[in-house]
Amino acid sequence: MERWGIFELKLKANEAFLDNPFTGIQLSAQFRHGTAFAEAEGFYDANGSWLIRFMPTEEGTWTYITSSSHPDLNGIGGTFECTTASPENHGPVRIGDAVHFQYADGTRFIPFGTNCYEWHRQSDRLQEQTLNSLQRSPFNKVRMLILPRQYHLLLEGKVLEPFERMSSKDRDLDWMRPCPDYYTHLEQRVQQLAAIGIEAELLLFHPGGEAGYGCELIPPEAAELYLRYVIARFGAYRNVWWSLGYEAEAMEEKTPEDWHRLGRWVQELDCGAHLRSIQHTGSRFDYGAHWITHVSLRTPEVRIASECAKQFGKPVVMEECGCEGNLESRWGSLTAEEIVSRLWEGYFRGGYAAYCESYVREDTPLWHEQGGELKGESIPRIQFLRELLYEAPESMAYSSGRLDAATLEIRGAYYLQYFGPHQFAYREFALPEGKYKADVIDTWNLTVTPLQESFEGRFRIELPGRLYYALRLRKVSEHS
């Protein structure tokens, strides 16, 4: 068992006297290693089997002991050895500082996300195509719904249900009986994402749809069971993030107090301490709450990233800032040029921005709902941006002193400026002591053009005067 892997304890018990094995017993296990302590809840996995999963965070010998209301499951103890993590295993993503993410081992993580909400419910062929497309893409995070939203979005898919149906009526669900096969399939996809280095942000609630799993339909006692079950099943996967609500403001039956209560609950139940947030339109939600690890927004106004980071002291992710596509809505019919510009602006304002694609073409799926093949012209431009940011120093931060152009910088050492819709013919600078080299970046045509001369003090740089350009300034060392 390697560090940040999954230790799984499978237990058997007599369920004959239980009316409902999902609710009839309580089961958990305490894990200890030196001063480290964690408690993970168990869950029923059909056929008389209960599972407890745990993600060890330290190397060495761990001990465990179970606690249960069922005598067959109570007081079971043991040990296991946790070894060094394999080279590709950097652990779960954590918050590095006020504006940055990093893996648990300290490795840098810059989120480049995409939305693909129900890809895991499509045909096996389409799901494999989606995984292959993600593996070739610049993305390292994908957002996906746990509960179904629309049946008409299924393309050759199997109609697996997350809860048992009591009758053929669309909304006649037994909310107290999850269907293990549904979640087992989702686990397989989460594991496959981890294998190709992609984080899986699981959306716990959504505002509804024809499938009958909207937040407004879930009874309070069922919401408790659902959260406990999902967190127990998925909380040991190192690549999982939690999003409490998708378009939270559309779920009018939930008050901000309700969301905060549920969020604290997720925090308490998840011994893996995964990242947690809730997606809202704009910054009106109280993202300063302790249970929220980062800001999650649905907004085209990517420039607010810097103000939100300053206000809440947390990383800001624009999970949806519009879609490259040809849908009939304003949100889903933006050009690749506009989307790429929004992404560059969002990152250079000190935040992070995710990509959404929604092309309607005959007999092809919608990426943001069903997955399939990425078609957008934005994709190579996002790869270009990703490479540029990973080449930059880790401590780059937004500079509020350069209001006319979004700027990331390490003062006196490294500067990145994005001009977006501005067609600057030149830029003037006054930088700290030292000599600097400059690169002119064409973000659309994917070129980096070094300027031959060095610059120091007060100086002017001539620019092409065209859209979507950026500039990089790097201090020259005395020995270069």
XYZ file of C-alpha atoms in Angstrom:
480
model
C 0.000 0.000 0.000
C 1.650 3.233 -1.162
C 1.211 6.677 0.324
C -1.994 8.354 -0.916
C -3.205 5.025 -2.274
C -6.417 3.286 -1.178
C -6.505 0.871 1.721
C -9.755 -1.095 1.491
C -11.140 -3.258 4.251
C -13.866 -5.652 3.053
C -16.100 -7.112 5.751
C -18.913 -9.657 5.680
C -21.936 -9.735 7.964
C -25.341 -11.338 8.227
C -27.875 -8.918 6.774
C -30.924 -11.166 7.093
C -32.394 -9.243 9.999
C -31.856 -5.813 8.400
C -34.765 -4.123 6.642
C -32.307 -1.879 4.827
C -28.541 -2.592 5.020
C -27.787 0.938 3.805
C -29.350 2.470 6.896
C -29.621 -0.381 9.381
C -26.131 -0.217 10.851
C -23.352 2.233 11.623
C -19.799 1.330 10.649
C -16.500 3.202 10.852
C -12.822 2.549 11.479
C -10.164 4.517 13.327
C -6.704 4.648 11.731
C -3.522 5.571 13.601
C 0.120 6.093 12.772
C 2.191 7.802 15.430
C 0.371 11.049 16.185
C -1.665 10.828 12.958
C -5.322 9.887 13.434
C -8.289 9.598 11.080
C -11.731 8.050 11.130
C -13.421 6.774 7.967
C -17.034 5.650 7.669
C -17.949 2.390 5.963
C -20.682 1.697 3.443
C -22.761 -1.216 2.219
C -21.680 -2.635 -1.134
C -24.282 -5.377 -1.769
C -24.270 -9.145 -1.213
C -23.580 -8.932 2.495
C -20.383 -6.902 2.046
C -19.410 -3.659 3.763
C -16.339 -1.662 2.753
C -14.173 0.866 4.564
C -11.738 2.893 2.472
C -8.877 5.019 3.704
C -6.130 7.093 2.078
C -2.941 6.960 4.219
C -1.035 10.247 4.237
C 2.191 9.074 5.882
C 4.603 6.215 5.338
C 5.005 3.529 7.956
C 2.856 1.117 9.945
C -0.807 2.021 10.363
C -3.191 0.324 12.769
C -6.972 0.237 12.536
C -9.947 -0.866 14.605
C -13.580 -0.927 13.516
C -16.607 0.277 15.414
C -20.085 -0.877 14.443
C -23.606 -1.417 15.696
C -23.464 -4.853 14.016
C -21.597 -7.451 16.125
C -20.067 -9.115 13.060
C -18.407 -5.836 12.074
C -17.369 -4.439 15.456
C -13.895 -4.506 16.969
C -12.036 -5.819 13.926
C -8.436 -4.654 14.037
C -5.248 -4.982 12.074
C -2.219 -3.242 10.600
C -0.865 -2.414 7.165
C 2.337 -0.917 5.811
C 2.294 2.323 3.856
C 5.217 2.618 1.447
C 6.700 5.487 -0.560
C 4.425 6.894 -3.259
C 5.224 5.906 -6.843
C 6.779 8.652 -9.031
C 3.505 9.589 -10.729
C 1.610 9.756 -7.428
C 1.885 13.262 -5.966
C -1.059 12.889 -3.617
C -4.264 14.938 -3.514
C -4.295 18.588 -4.560
C -4.138 21.011 -1.636
C -4.095 24.783 -1.214
C -0.512 26.015 -1.489
C -1.051 29.592 -0.356
C -3.659 32.302 -0.757
C -3.795 32.012 -4.561
C -1.996 28.809 -5.561
C -2.690 25.076 -5.596
C -0.157 22.283 -5.124
C -0.091 18.531 -4.709
C 0.365 17.094 -1.228
C 4.042 16.342 -1.940
C 4.643 20.005 -2.823
C 4.598 19.555 -6.604
C 3.089 22.486 -8.449
C -0.485 22.191 -9.721
C -2.082 24.754 -12.031
C -5.696 23.744 -12.717
C -6.669 23.589 -16.371
C -10.204 22.300 -16.181
C -13.054 21.388 -18.469
C -16.710 20.538 -17.935
C -18.020 17.178 -19.109
C -21.015 16.667 -16.874
C -22.498 13.301 -17.861
C -19.778 11.647 -19.924
C -19.617 8.688 -17.545
C -23.249 7.763 -18.330
C -22.782 7.317 -22.074
C -21.991 4.156 -24.039
C -18.739 2.350 -23.299
C -17.456 3.389 -26.718
C -18.145 7.056 -26.091
C -16.687 6.958 -22.583
C -13.447 5.472 -23.906
C -13.352 8.139 -26.601
C -13.741 10.805 -23.918
C -10.879 9.374 -21.861
C -8.647 9.233 -24.938
C -9.540 12.802 -25.810
C -8.795 13.990 -22.261
C -5.455 12.189 -22.266
C -4.394 14.111 -25.395
C -5.731 17.418 -24.094
C -4.163 20.150 -21.931
C -6.693 19.499 -19.163
C -5.808 18.163 -15.737
C -9.241 18.479 -14.123
C -12.763 17.544 -15.239
C -16.066 18.433 -13.577
C -18.790 15.776 -13.613
C -22.206 15.272 -12.036
C -22.747 12.376 -9.672
C -26.528 12.378 -10.059
C -28.129 12.236 -13.546
C -29.738 15.345 -14.939
C -31.075 14.547 -18.407
C -32.007 11.184 -19.932
C -32.205 12.592 -23.446
C -28.452 13.244 -23.255
C -27.720 9.518 -23.203
C -26.141 8.318 -26.444
C -26.306 4.514 -26.535
C -25.756 4.617 -22.800
C -26.963 2.159 -20.206
C -29.608 3.609 -17.909
C -27.903 2.944 -14.590
C -29.652 4.545 -11.652
C -27.985 5.932 -8.496
C -31.059 4.943 -6.421
C -33.594 2.168 -6.749
C -36.931 2.943 -8.376
C -40.084 1.795 -6.612
C -42.109 1.930 -9.828
C -41.841 2.973 -13.452
C -42.845 6.542 -12.599
C -40.087 9.032 -13.378
C -39.749 10.378 -9.845
C -40.802 7.373 -7.771
C -37.389 6.764 -6.204
C -36.386 4.939 -3.053
C -33.950 7.555 -1.785
C -32.804 5.324 1.057
C -31.456 2.566 -1.222
C -28.463 3.521 -3.384
C -27.613 1.246 -6.318
C -24.011 0.072 -5.793
C -23.500 -0.788 -9.487
C -23.983 2.857 -10.432
C -21.316 4.068 -8.034
C -18.954 1.194 -8.858
C -19.024 2.302 -12.479
C -18.355 5.918 -11.466
C -15.416 4.736 -9.332
C -13.902 3.001 -12.334
C -14.023 6.221 -14.317
C -12.522 8.231 -11.430
C -9.691 5.683 -11.246
C -9.112 5.939 -14.991
C -8.912 9.723 -14.719
C -6.331 9.389 -11.936
C -4.275 7.065 -14.127
C -3.922 9.797 -16.780
C -3.234 12.556 -14.256
C -6.662 14.193 -14.178
C -8.510 15.433 -11.106
C -12.218 14.536 -10.870
C -14.392 17.281 -9.411
C -17.621 15.569 -8.354
C -20.725 17.757 -8.279
C -22.917 16.604 -5.410
C -26.176 18.473 -6.155
C -27.703 20.145 -9.193
C -30.902 22.167 -9.816
C -32.865 19.449 -11.581
C -33.823 17.988 -14.924
C -35.964 15.285 -16.427
C -34.067 12.486 -14.655
C -35.718 13.390 -11.350
C -32.562 13.839 -9.277
C -32.769 17.589 -8.758
C -31.840 18.964 -5.380
C -35.403 20.082 -4.712
C -36.629 16.463 -4.905
C -34.207 14.950 -2.406
C -35.731 14.604 1.098
C -33.476 15.906 3.912
C -32.927 12.449 5.418
C -32.011 11.115 1.971
C -29.531 13.949 1.453
C -27.776 12.831 4.634
C -27.582 9.214 3.469
C -26.435 10.272 0.010
C -23.593 12.453 1.300
C -22.416 9.823 3.763
C -22.522 7.125 1.100
C -20.727 9.123 -1.593
C -18.016 10.446 0.722
C -17.402 6.983 2.177
C -17.072 5.516 -1.346
C -15.000 8.249 -2.992
C -13.197 9.975 -0.127
C -10.112 7.737 -0.417
C -9.471 8.593 -4.088
C -6.666 11.127 -4.167
C -7.864 12.853 -7.357
C -11.349 13.755 -6.065
C -12.585 17.310 -5.424
C -16.043 18.121 -4.023
C -18.390 20.727 -5.466
C -21.420 21.033 -3.242
C -23.682 22.654 -5.796
C -23.758 23.274 -9.524
C -25.476 26.624 -10.243
C -26.281 26.874 -6.540
C -28.318 30.050 -6.910
C -30.812 28.126 -9.089
C -31.608 25.785 -6.200
C -33.905 28.246 -4.500
C -35.130 25.766 -1.888
C -31.651 25.902 -0.315
C -30.659 28.932 1.748
C -27.046 30.011 2.239
C -27.322 28.576 5.757
C -28.360 25.216 4.272
C -25.326 25.185 2.004
C -22.982 26.095 4.823
C -24.439 23.335 6.992
C -24.013 20.767 4.206
C -20.518 22.051 3.459
C -19.419 21.684 7.072
C -20.832 18.200 6.993
C -18.788 17.263 3.916
C -15.709 18.663 5.630
C -16.373 16.614 8.749
C -17.127 13.335 6.944
C -14.224 13.446 4.489
C -11.135 12.224 6.326
C -9.213 12.672 3.053
C -9.628 16.457 3.400
C -10.250 16.976 -0.308
C -10.818 20.399 -1.828
C -14.357 21.733 -1.379
C -16.372 24.551 -2.886
C -19.751 25.493 -4.321
C -20.316 27.026 -7.739
C -22.165 30.324 -7.775
C -22.811 33.029 -10.335
C -20.731 36.032 -9.383
C -19.082 36.483 -5.995
C -22.181 37.020 -3.849
C -21.756 33.797 -1.882
C -19.748 33.879 1.343
C -16.632 32.103 0.112
C -14.850 33.152 3.276
C -16.503 30.272 5.161
C -13.956 27.930 6.755
C -15.225 24.801 4.995
C -14.662 26.327 1.539
C -11.125 25.819 0.248
C -11.393 27.880 -2.950
C -13.797 30.151 -4.846
C -15.802 28.523 -7.675
C -17.622 30.859 -10.075
C -19.812 30.772 -13.151
C -19.261 34.155 -14.766
C -18.065 35.709 -18.020
C -16.472 38.515 -15.972
C -13.106 36.858 -15.521
C -11.526 40.133 -14.439
C -13.115 39.786 -11.021
C -10.638 37.003 -10.187
C -8.155 39.420 -8.650
C -10.749 41.147 -6.460
C -12.236 37.837 -5.303
C -8.800 36.493 -4.386
C -8.128 39.657 -2.422
C -11.545 39.605 -0.736
C -11.577 35.952 0.322
C -7.863 35.135 0.509
C -8.363 31.924 -1.482
C -7.669 30.664 -5.022
C -10.374 31.655 -7.513
C -11.514 29.294 -10.265
C -13.915 30.440 -12.983
C -15.339 26.975 -13.654
C -17.566 28.345 -16.410
C -16.831 31.589 -18.246
C -18.739 30.745 -21.427
C -18.633 28.023 -24.088
C -16.882 27.817 -27.391
C -19.646 26.506 -29.599
C -22.720 27.146 -31.715
C -25.683 26.669 -29.364
C -28.582 29.083 -29.607
C -27.759 30.686 -26.234
C -25.344 33.580 -25.745
C -23.469 31.481 -23.203
C -22.904 28.550 -25.567
C -22.124 30.277 -28.871
C -18.831 32.089 -28.299
C -15.915 32.091 -30.710
C -12.660 30.366 -29.889
C -10.961 33.770 -29.935
C -13.282 35.053 -27.210
C -12.900 31.963 -25.036
C -9.119 31.919 -25.345
C -9.012 35.606 -24.458
C -11.170 35.018 -21.369
C -8.921 32.190 -20.218
C -5.742 34.233 -20.640
C -7.350 37.170 -18.860
C -8.554 34.974 -15.994
C -5.138 33.425 -15.378
C -3.291 36.722 -15.722
C -5.688 38.295 -13.213
C -4.416 35.818 -10.656
C -7.222 33.285 -11.015
C -7.885 30.112 -12.999
C -10.432 29.518 -15.760
C -11.966 26.322 -17.137
C -12.889 25.501 -20.729
C -16.379 24.651 -21.930
C -17.244 23.406 -25.436
C -20.713 23.056 -26.953
C -20.711 22.426 -30.695
C -23.958 21.069 -32.151
C -23.190 18.851 -35.114
C -25.176 16.008 -36.586
C -24.697 12.681 -34.809
C -21.940 14.000 -32.540
C -22.128 14.542 -28.770
C -21.947 17.818 -26.901
C -18.597 17.826 -25.138
C -19.719 19.751 -22.059
C -22.514 17.252 -21.421
C -21.636 13.956 -23.093
C -17.931 14.035 -23.868
C -16.613 12.394 -27.003
C -14.012 14.260 -29.049
C -12.788 17.791 -28.374
C -13.250 19.860 -31.522
C -12.566 23.445 -30.480
C -9.886 25.695 -31.922
C -9.155 26.742 -28.363
C -7.479 23.450 -27.439
C -3.954 24.061 -28.851
C -4.091 27.648 -27.528
C -4.890 26.367 -24.035
C -1.969 23.932 -24.303
C 0.248 26.880 -25.277
C -0.954 28.863 -22.249
C -0.404 25.905 -19.952
C 3.175 25.430 -21.122
C 3.879 29.139 -20.704
C 2.569 29.220 -17.132
C 4.383 26.050 -16.092
C 7.615 27.565 -17.458
C 7.128 30.628 -15.226
C 8.278 30.696 -11.586
C 5.849 29.184 -9.082
C 5.537 32.340 -6.967
C 4.115 34.508 -9.751
C 1.275 36.674 -8.461
C -1.166 39.206 -9.871
C 0.046 42.792 -9.879
C -2.683 45.298 -9.062
C -0.423 48.192 -10.040
C -0.755 47.609 -13.784
C -4.443 48.178 -14.359
C -4.382 48.584 -18.160
C -3.026 45.068 -18.761
C -3.486 41.887 -16.736
C -0.101 41.112 -15.201
C 1.544 38.287 -13.289
C 4.920 39.108 -11.834
C 7.756 38.552 -9.437
C 8.873 42.114 -8.946
C 12.338 42.739 -10.324
C 12.633 39.275 -11.836
C 9.804 38.069 -14.081
C 6.744 39.690 -15.703
C 3.915 38.366 -17.873
C 1.393 40.794 -19.366
C -1.685 39.985 -21.424
C -3.176 42.691 -23.667
C -6.350 40.906 -24.810
C -8.608 43.217 -26.819
C -6.091 46.067 -26.720
C -4.032 46.676 -29.842
C -1.018 48.323 -28.256
C 1.603 49.646 -30.676
C 4.078 49.965 -27.826
C 4.421 49.677 -24.043
C 6.535 51.743 -21.664
C 8.087 50.315 -18.520
C 10.057 51.427 -15.479
C 11.479 48.337 -13.804
C 13.783 47.783 -10.817
C 17.540 47.732 -11.318
C 18.885 45.184 -13.756
C 18.752 44.184 -17.405
C 15.743 42.409 -18.907
C 15.074 40.345 -21.995
C 11.671 40.524 -23.676
C 9.546 38.041 -25.637
C 6.518 39.110 -27.691
C 3.829 36.402 -27.533
C 1.117 35.873 -30.137
C -1.438 33.903 -28.115
C -3.544 32.961 -31.123
C -0.820 31.982 -33.603
C 1.203 30.308 -30.851
C 4.505 32.111 -31.368
C 7.082 33.499 -28.967
C 9.380 36.081 -30.588
C 12.471 37.075 -28.564
C 13.644 40.670 -28.945
C 17.374 40.926 -29.520
C 18.206 43.895 -27.309
C 18.234 44.064 -23.518
C 16.244 46.652 -21.558
C 16.843 48.451 -18.280
C 15.482 51.363 -16.234
C 12.848 53.231 -18.189
C 12.282 51.857 -21.664
C 9.780 51.353 -24.461
C 8.978 48.145 -26.335
C 7.454 48.260 -29.808
C 4.527 45.879 -30.341
C 2.578 44.631 -33.419
C -0.567 46.583 -32.536
C -2.817 43.564 -33.002
C -5.286 41.631 -30.858
C -4.469 38.876 -28.351
C -0.818 39.581 -27.737
C 1.172 39.157 -24.546
C 4.639 40.122 -23.346
C 7.200 38.366 -21.161
C 10.044 40.167 -19.396
C 12.788 38.240 -17.608
C 15.716 39.641 -15.681
C 19.056 38.687 -17.151
C 21.513 37.171 -14.697
C 24.950 38.746 -14.491
C 26.562 35.544 -15.775
C 24.327 35.002 -18.822
